[in-house]
Amino acid sequence: MNPVKKSASAKKAAPVAKAAGSRKAAPVEKAAASKKAAVSKKAAAGKKAAQVKEAAVAPKKAAAAVKKASAAKTVAPKPPRNESHTALVRRARRINRELAEVFPYAHPELDFENPFQLIVATVLSAQTTDLRVNQTTPSLFAKYPTPEDLAAANPEEVEEILRPTGFFRAKTKSVIGLSKALVENHAGEVPGRLEDLVKLPGVGRKTAFVVLGNAFGRPGITVDTHFQRLVKRWQWTEESEPDKIEAAVAALFPKSDWTDLSHHVIWHGRRICHARKPACGACPIAPLCPAYGEGETDPDKAAKLLKYEKGGFPGQRLNPPQAYLDAGGKAAPPLGAAG
């Protein structure tokens, strides 16, 4: 073969071979690049997951004093601002179920033996604690056991008895006026209808629902300061007026749940979710709370903030239900007793 032709043939074949080699290498390089991209993507996803996990911090364990509380779970790092109504209903009802497990013995924290004692005690509880009322009413009811007795009482003598509750002059006027209204308009009996109760001196919707729910077994939502604070923290409603809060929350639950729901929320507010420094690290519903982190999140420090039986201390009633005592609760001391 002519050397010149051979050389020319080799030169002509070289680009073809190079092109063929390039075509052969391309899939290999493309596969390597895809593999590298996949690794990078997986690493980025892992890093992002780690960041999310770090942001979503929940208390390691509810405080030991919180009996039957749910185990700590991942807490949402951001409030559910765009939560649908259905999701809100589910979350609200789950919170109530969790609190029912923590406070299965929840009850009204005013001592009473009949509807008359309950309505008077509830009126007296304004601007003071249930404990102070419970320490004061034994003397009041011993001297004035019926509406007829209190209606005919000497205001000055009643004022002296009620002095420890604060605002005793206004409260004396209310309970005497309330008793007179019961005698004159209801034959000395506490009525069992909302429209009748709210017409009595010193009785508003909150007091009326306390009486209806706990003396007559008729469902009602008690919107006190604890209830207002907690439903706002839980983002159940944006309303600020008690009547509107009552309506908004009532729409989230079946009517049969209303009275017990009130007890659960109020008990949680008094014992764990305090106004100034909530015990977030000892809270059994932390994973469901948009406000988690507003209070103390360290479990050990949070446990020291627990009150009443959750903190190992007496409750508010001098004569609490047996279920409360069976659960480890302690009765409150009488007025003037040590500690």
CSV table of C-alpha atoms in Angstrom, one decimal:
chain,number,residue,atom,x,y,z
A,1,MET,CA,0.0,0.0,0.0
A,2,ASN,CA,1.2,3.5,-0.8
A,3,PRO,CA,2.5,5.1,2.4
A,4,VAL,CA,1.0,8.5,1.4
A,5,LYS,CA,-2.5,6.9,1.0
A,6,LYS,CA,-2.0,5.0,4.3
A,7,SER,CA,-1.1,8.2,6.1
A,8,ALA,CA,-4.1,10.0,4.6
A,9,SER,CA,-6.4,7.1,5.5
A,10,ALA,CA,-5.1,7.2,9.1
A,11,LYS,CA,-5.7,11.0,9.3
A,12,LYS,CA,-9.2,10.6,8.0
A,13,ALA,CA,-10.0,7.8,10.4
A,14,ALA,CA,-8.6,9.6,13.4
A,15,PRO,CA,-11.5,12.2,13.8
A,16,VAL,CA,-14.0,9.3,13.3
A,17,ALA,CA,-12.4,7.3,16.0
A,18,LYS,CA,-12.2,10.4,18.3
A,19,ALA,CA,-15.8,11.1,17.7
A,20,ALA,CA,-16.8,7.6,18.4
A,21,GLY,CA,-14.8,7.7,21.6
A,22,SER,CA,-16.5,10.9,22.6
A,23,ARG,CA,-19.9,9.4,21.9
A,24,LYS,CA,-18.9,6.4,24.0
A,25,ALA,CA,-17.6,8.5,26.9
A,26,ALA,CA,-20.6,10.9,27.0
A,27,PRO,CA,-23.0,8.5,28.7
A,28,VAL,CA,-20.3,7.6,31.3
A,29,GLU,CA,-19.6,11.3,32.0
A,30,LYS,CA,-23.4,12.0,32.1
A,31,ALA,CA,-24.0,9.2,34.5
A,32,ALA,CA,-21.1,10.4,36.7
A,33,ALA,CA,-22.5,13.9,36.7
A,34,SER,CA,-26.0,12.6,37.6
A,35,LYS,CA,-24.6,10.5,40.4
A,36,LYS,CA,-22.7,13.5,41.7
A,37,ALA,CA,-25.8,15.7,41.6
A,38,ALA,CA,-27.8,13.1,43.4
A,39,VAL,CA,-25.3,12.9,46.2
A,40,SER,CA,-25.2,16.7,46.5
A,41,LYS,CA,-29.1,16.8,46.5
A,42,LYS,CA,-29.2,14.0,49.2
A,43,ALA,CA,-26.6,15.9,51.3
A,44,ALA,CA,-28.6,19.1,51.0
A,45,ALA,CA,-31.8,17.4,52.0
A,46,GLY,CA,-30.1,15.9,55.0
A,47,LYS,CA,-28.7,19.2,56.0
A,48,LYS,CA,-32.1,20.8,55.6
A,49,ALA,CA,-33.8,18.1,57.6
A,50,ALA,CA,-31.2,18.5,60.4
A,51,GLN,CA,-32.0,22.3,60.5
A,52,VAL,CA,-35.7,21.6,60.7
A,53,LYS,CA,-35.2,19.0,63.4
A,54,GLU,CA,-33.0,21.5,65.3
A,55,ALA,CA,-35.7,24.2,65.0
A,56,ALA,CA,-38.5,22.0,66.1
A,57,VAL,CA,-37.5,21.5,69.7
A,58,ALA,CA,-39.9,20.0,72.2
A,59,PRO,CA,-39.4,19.3,75.9
A,60,LYS,CA,-37.7,16.0,76.4
A,61,LYS,CA,-40.3,14.7,78.8
A,62,ALA,CA,-43.2,16.2,80.7
A,63,ALA,CA,-42.4,16.8,84.3
A,64,ALA,CA,-42.9,13.7,86.5
A,65,ALA,CA,-45.5,15.6,88.5
A,66,VAL,CA,-47.8,15.8,85.5
A,67,LYS,CA,-49.4,12.4,85.8
A,68,LYS,CA,-50.7,10.6,82.7
A,69,ALA,CA,-49.4,13.4,80.4
A,70,SER,CA,-48.6,12.5,76.9
A,71,ALA,CA,-44.9,11.9,76.0
A,72,ALA,CA,-43.2,14.9,74.5
A,73,LYS,CA,-43.4,15.2,70.8
A,74,THR,CA,-41.9,17.4,68.1
A,75,VAL,CA,-43.2,21.0,68.6
A,76,ALA,CA,-44.1,23.0,65.5
A,77,PRO,CA,-41.6,25.9,65.3
A,78,LYS,CA,-44.1,28.3,63.8
A,79,PRO,CA,-47.7,29.0,64.9
A,80,PRO,CA,-50.4,27.6,62.6
A,81,ARG,CA,-51.4,31.0,61.2
A,82,ASN,CA,-52.9,29.4,58.0
A,83,GLU,CA,-54.6,26.6,59.8
A,84,SER,CA,-57.9,25.5,58.2
A,85,HIS,CA,-61.1,25.3,60.3
A,86,THR,CA,-61.1,21.5,60.1
A,87,ALA,CA,-57.5,21.4,61.3
A,88,LEU,CA,-58.3,23.8,64.1
A,89,VAL,CA,-61.3,21.7,65.3
A,90,ARG,CA,-59.1,18.6,65.3
A,91,ARG,CA,-56.3,20.3,67.2
A,92,ALA,CA,-58.7,21.9,69.8
A,93,ARG,CA,-60.4,18.6,70.5
A,94,ARG,CA,-57.2,16.8,70.8
A,95,ILE,CA,-56.0,19.4,73.3
A,96,ASN,CA,-59.1,18.8,75.3
A,97,ARG,CA,-58.6,15.0,75.2
A,98,GLU,CA,-55.0,15.3,76.4
A,99,LEU,CA,-56.1,17.6,79.3
A,100,ALA,CA,-58.8,15.2,80.2
A,101,GLU,CA,-56.1,12.6,80.8
A,102,VAL,CA,-54.0,14.9,82.8
A,103,PHE,CA,-56.9,16.3,84.9
A,104,PRO,CA,-59.5,13.4,85.0
A,105,TYR,CA,-60.6,14.7,88.4
A,106,ALA,CA,-61.1,18.3,87.3
A,107,HIS,CA,-64.1,19.9,89.1
A,108,PRO,CA,-65.3,23.3,90.2
A,109,GLU,CA,-62.9,24.7,92.7
A,110,LEU,CA,-65.5,26.3,94.9
A,111,ASP,CA,-66.9,24.4,97.9
A,112,PHE,CA,-70.7,24.1,97.7
A,113,GLU,CA,-73.4,21.7,98.8
A,114,ASN,CA,-76.4,23.1,96.8
A,115,PRO,CA,-77.1,25.6,94.0
A,116,PHE,CA,-77.6,28.5,96.4
A,117,GLN,CA,-74.1,28.0,97.9
A,118,LEU,CA,-72.6,27.7,94.5
A,119,ILE,CA,-74.1,30.9,93.1
A,120,VAL,CA,-73.1,32.9,96.2
A,121,ALA,CA,-69.6,31.5,96.2
A,122,THR,CA,-69.2,32.2,92.5
A,123,VAL,CA,-70.3,35.9,92.9
A,124,LEU,CA,-67.8,36.2,95.8
A,125,SER,CA,-65.0,34.8,93.7
A,126,ALA,CA,-64.6,37.9,91.6
A,127,GLN,CA,-61.3,39.6,92.1
A,128,THR,CA,-60.0,37.0,94.5
A,129,THR,CA,-59.0,33.3,94.6
A,130,ASP,CA,-61.4,30.4,95.0
A,131,LEU,CA,-59.3,29.4,98.0
A,132,ARG,CA,-60.0,32.6,99.8
A,133,VAL,CA,-63.7,32.2,99.0
A,134,ASN,CA,-63.7,28.6,100.3
A,135,GLN,CA,-62.0,29.8,103.5
A,136,THR,CA,-64.7,32.4,104.0
A,137,THR,CA,-68.0,30.8,103.0
A,138,PRO,CA,-68.2,28.3,105.9
A,139,SER,CA,-68.8,31.1,108.3
A,140,LEU,CA,-71.2,32.8,105.9
A,141,PHE,CA,-73.3,29.7,105.3
A,142,ALA,CA,-73.3,28.7,108.9
A,143,LYS,CA,-74.9,31.9,109.9
A,144,TYR,CA,-77.1,32.4,106.7
A,145,PRO,CA,-77.8,28.9,105.3
A,146,THR,CA,-80.8,29.9,103.1
A,147,PRO,CA,-81.7,32.7,100.7
A,148,GLU,CA,-84.3,33.8,103.2
A,149,ASP,CA,-81.7,34.1,106.0
A,150,LEU,CA,-79.2,36.1,103.8
A,151,ALA,CA,-81.9,38.3,102.4
A,152,ALA,CA,-82.8,39.4,105.9
A,153,ALA,CA,-79.2,39.8,107.1
A,154,ASN,CA,-77.6,42.9,108.6
A,155,PRO,CA,-75.3,44.2,105.9
A,156,GLU,CA,-72.6,45.2,108.4
A,157,GLU,CA,-72.4,41.7,109.8
A,158,VAL,CA,-72.1,40.2,106.3
A,159,GLU,CA,-69.4,42.7,105.4
A,160,GLU,CA,-67.4,41.6,108.3
A,161,ILE,CA,-67.6,38.0,107.3
A,162,LEU,CA,-66.7,38.8,103.6
A,163,ARG,CA,-63.9,41.2,104.4
A,164,PRO,CA,-61.2,38.6,103.5
A,165,THR,CA,-62.5,38.3,99.9
A,166,GLY,CA,-61.9,41.9,99.1
A,167,PHE,CA,-64.4,44.4,97.7
A,168,PHE,CA,-66.5,43.2,100.6
A,169,ARG,CA,-69.0,46.1,100.6
A,170,ALA,CA,-69.9,45.6,96.9
A,171,LYS,CA,-70.0,41.8,97.4
A,172,THR,CA,-72.3,42.1,100.4
A,173,LYS,CA,-74.7,44.2,98.4
A,174,SER,CA,-74.7,41.7,95.6
A,175,VAL,CA,-75.3,38.5,97.7
A,176,ILE,CA,-78.0,40.2,99.8
A,177,GLY,CA,-79.7,41.5,96.6
A,178,LEU,CA,-79.3,38.1,95.0
A,179,SER,CA,-80.9,36.4,98.0
A,180,LYS,CA,-83.8,38.9,98.0
A,181,ALA,CA,-84.4,38.3,94.3
A,182,LEU,CA,-84.4,34.5,94.8
A,183,VAL,CA,-87.0,34.9,97.6
A,184,GLU,CA,-89.2,37.4,95.8
A,185,ASN,CA,-89.1,36.0,92.3
A,186,HIS,CA,-88.2,32.3,92.6
A,187,ALA,CA,-89.6,31.1,95.8
A,188,GLY,CA,-86.2,30.9,97.4
A,189,GLU,CA,-84.8,28.6,94.7
A,190,VAL,CA,-82.0,29.1,92.3
A,191,PRO,CA,-83.5,29.0,88.8
A,192,GLY,CA,-82.1,26.6,86.2
A,193,ARG,CA,-82.4,28.8,83.1
A,194,LEU,CA,-79.8,31.1,81.8
A,195,GLU,CA,-82.3,33.9,81.1
A,196,ASP,CA,-83.4,33.9,84.7
A,197,LEU,CA,-79.9,33.7,86.2
A,198,VAL,CA,-78.4,36.6,84.4
A,199,LYS,CA,-81.2,38.9,85.8
A,200,LEU,CA,-80.1,38.3,89.3
A,201,PRO,CA,-77.9,40.9,91.0
A,202,GLY,CA,-74.1,40.2,90.5
A,203,VAL,CA,-74.7,37.3,88.1
A,204,GLY,CA,-73.4,37.5,84.6
A,205,ARG,CA,-73.0,34.8,81.9
A,206,LYS,CA,-69.8,33.4,83.4
A,207,THR,CA,-71.5,32.9,86.8
A,208,ALA,CA,-74.6,31.6,85.2
A,209,PHE,CA,-72.8,28.9,83.3
A,210,VAL,CA,-70.8,27.8,86.4
A,211,VAL,CA,-74.2,27.2,88.1
A,212,LEU,CA,-75.9,25.6,85.2
A,213,GLY,CA,-73.0,23.2,84.4
A,214,ASN,CA,-72.2,22.2,88.0
A,215,ALA,CA,-75.4,22.5,89.9
A,216,PHE,CA,-77.9,21.5,87.2
A,217,GLY,CA,-75.8,19.4,84.7
A,218,ARG,CA,-76.6,21.8,81.8
A,219,PRO,CA,-73.6,22.4,79.5
A,220,GLY,CA,-72.0,25.8,79.4
A,221,ILE,CA,-68.6,27.4,78.7
A,222,THR,CA,-67.1,29.4,81.6
A,223,VAL,CA,-65.0,32.2,80.1
A,224,ASP,CA,-62.9,33.4,83.0
A,225,THR,CA,-59.4,35.1,82.8
A,226,HIS,CA,-57.6,31.7,82.6
A,227,PHE,CA,-59.9,30.5,79.8
A,228,GLN,CA,-59.5,33.8,77.8
A,229,ARG,CA,-55.7,33.6,78.1
A,230,LEU,CA,-55.3,30.0,77.0
A,231,VAL,CA,-57.6,30.0,74.0
A,232,LYS,CA,-55.7,33.0,72.8
A,233,ARG,CA,-52.4,31.2,73.2
A,234,TRP,CA,-53.7,28.2,71.5
A,235,GLN,CA,-55.2,30.4,68.6
A,236,TRP,CA,-58.6,29.0,69.0
A,237,THR,CA,-60.1,32.4,68.4
A,238,GLU,CA,-59.0,36.0,67.8
A,239,GLU,CA,-62.0,37.4,69.7
A,240,SER,CA,-61.4,39.4,72.9
A,241,GLU,CA,-64.9,39.9,74.3
A,242,PRO,CA,-66.1,37.0,76.6
A,243,ASP,CA,-69.4,36.5,74.8
A,244,LYS,CA,-67.7,36.2,71.5
A,245,ILE,CA,-65.0,33.9,72.8
A,246,GLU,CA,-67.7,31.7,74.3
A,247,ALA,CA,-69.5,31.5,70.9
A,248,ALA,CA,-66.3,30.9,68.9
A,249,VAL,CA,-65.0,28.1,71.2
A,250,ALA,CA,-68.5,26.5,71.5
A,251,ALA,CA,-68.5,26.1,67.7
A,252,LEU,CA,-65.4,23.9,68.0
A,253,PHE,CA,-66.8,21.3,70.4
A,254,PRO,CA,-70.0,19.3,70.8
A,255,LYS,CA,-72.3,20.8,73.5
A,256,SER,CA,-71.8,17.8,75.8
A,257,ASP,CA,-68.1,18.7,76.2
A,258,TRP,CA,-68.6,22.4,77.2
A,259,THR,CA,-68.6,22.1,81.0
A,260,ASP,CA,-65.7,19.6,81.3
A,261,LEU,CA,-63.8,21.6,78.7
A,262,SER,CA,-64.1,24.7,80.9
A,263,HIS,CA,-62.7,22.7,83.9
A,264,HIS,CA,-59.8,21.3,81.8
A,265,VAL,CA,-58.8,24.7,80.4
A,266,ILE,CA,-59.1,26.5,83.7
A,267,TRP,CA,-57.2,23.8,85.6
A,268,HIS,CA,-54.4,23.9,83.1
A,269,GLY,CA,-54.2,27.7,83.3
A,270,ARG,CA,-53.9,27.6,87.1
A,271,ARG,CA,-51.5,24.7,87.4
A,272,ILE,CA,-49.2,24.8,84.3
A,273,CYS,CA,-49.9,27.5,81.7
A,274,HIS,CA,-49.5,30.5,84.0
A,275,ALA,CA,-50.0,34.1,82.9
A,276,ARG,CA,-46.5,35.4,83.4
A,277,LYS,CA,-44.3,32.4,83.2
A,278,PRO,CA,-46.0,29.3,81.7
A,279,ALA,CA,-44.2,26.0,82.5
A,280,CYS,CA,-43.7,25.0,78.8
A,281,GLY,CA,-41.1,22.3,79.6
A,282,ALA,CA,-43.6,20.5,81.8
A,283,CYS,CA,-46.6,20.9,79.6
A,284,PRO,CA,-48.3,17.8,78.3
A,285,ILE,CA,-49.8,19.6,75.2
A,286,ALA,CA,-46.6,21.4,74.2
A,287,PRO,CA,-46.6,19.7,70.7
A,288,LEU,CA,-50.0,21.2,70.0
A,289,CYS,CA,-49.4,24.7,71.3
A,290,PRO,CA,-48.5,27.5,68.9
A,291,ALA,CA,-47.2,29.5,71.9
A,292,TYR,CA,-44.6,26.9,73.0
A,293,GLY,CA,-41.5,28.7,74.1
A,294,GLU,CA,-43.1,31.8,75.7
A,295,GLY,CA,-42.3,30.3,79.1
A,296,GLU,CA,-39.6,28.1,80.7
A,297,THR,CA,-38.8,25.2,78.4
A,298,ASP,CA,-36.2,23.4,80.5
A,299,PRO,CA,-38.1,20.4,82.1
A,300,ASP,CA,-36.4,20.7,85.5
A,301,LYS,CA,-36.9,24.4,85.8
A,302,ALA,CA,-40.5,24.2,84.5
A,303,ALA,CA,-41.3,21.5,87.0
A,304,LYS,CA,-40.6,24.0,89.8
A,305,LEU,CA,-43.3,26.3,88.4
A,306,LEU,CA,-46.1,23.8,88.7
A,307,LYS,CA,-48.8,24.7,91.2
A,308,TYR,CA,-51.3,22.9,93.4
A,309,GLU,CA,-51.3,19.1,93.2
A,310,LYS,CA,-49.1,19.2,90.2
A,311,GLY,CA,-46.4,20.8,92.3
A,312,GLY,CA,-47.2,18.8,95.3
A,313,PHE,CA,-49.2,21.5,97.1
A,314,PRO,CA,-52.8,21.7,98.5
A,315,GLY,CA,-55.6,22.6,96.1
A,316,GLN,CA,-58.2,25.3,96.5
A,317,ARG,CA,-61.1,23.4,98.1
A,318,LEU,CA,-61.4,22.6,101.8
A,319,ASN,CA,-63.8,19.8,100.9
A,320,PRO,CA,-62.8,18.5,97.5
A,321,PRO,CA,-64.4,15.5,95.8
A,322,GLN,CA,-63.1,12.1,96.7
A,323,ALA,CA,-61.8,11.6,93.1
A,324,TYR,CA,-59.4,14.5,93.6
A,325,LEU,CA,-58.1,13.1,96.9
A,326,ASP,CA,-57.7,9.6,95.3
A,327,ALA,CA,-55.6,11.2,92.6
A,328,GLY,CA,-53.2,12.6,95.1
A,329,GLY,CA,-54.7,16.0,95.6
A,330,LYS,CA,-54.6,17.7,99.0
A,331,ALA,CA,-57.4,19.7,100.6
A,332,ALA,CA,-56.7,23.4,101.3
A,333,PRO,CA,-56.3,24.6,104.9
A,334,PRO,CA,-59.1,26.6,106.7
A,335,LEU,CA,-58.9,30.3,107.0
A,336,GLY,CA,-56.2,31.2,109.5
A,337,ALA,CA,-54.5,27.8,109.5
A,338,ALA,CA,-50.8,27.5,109.1
A,339,GLY,CA,-49.4,26.9,105.6
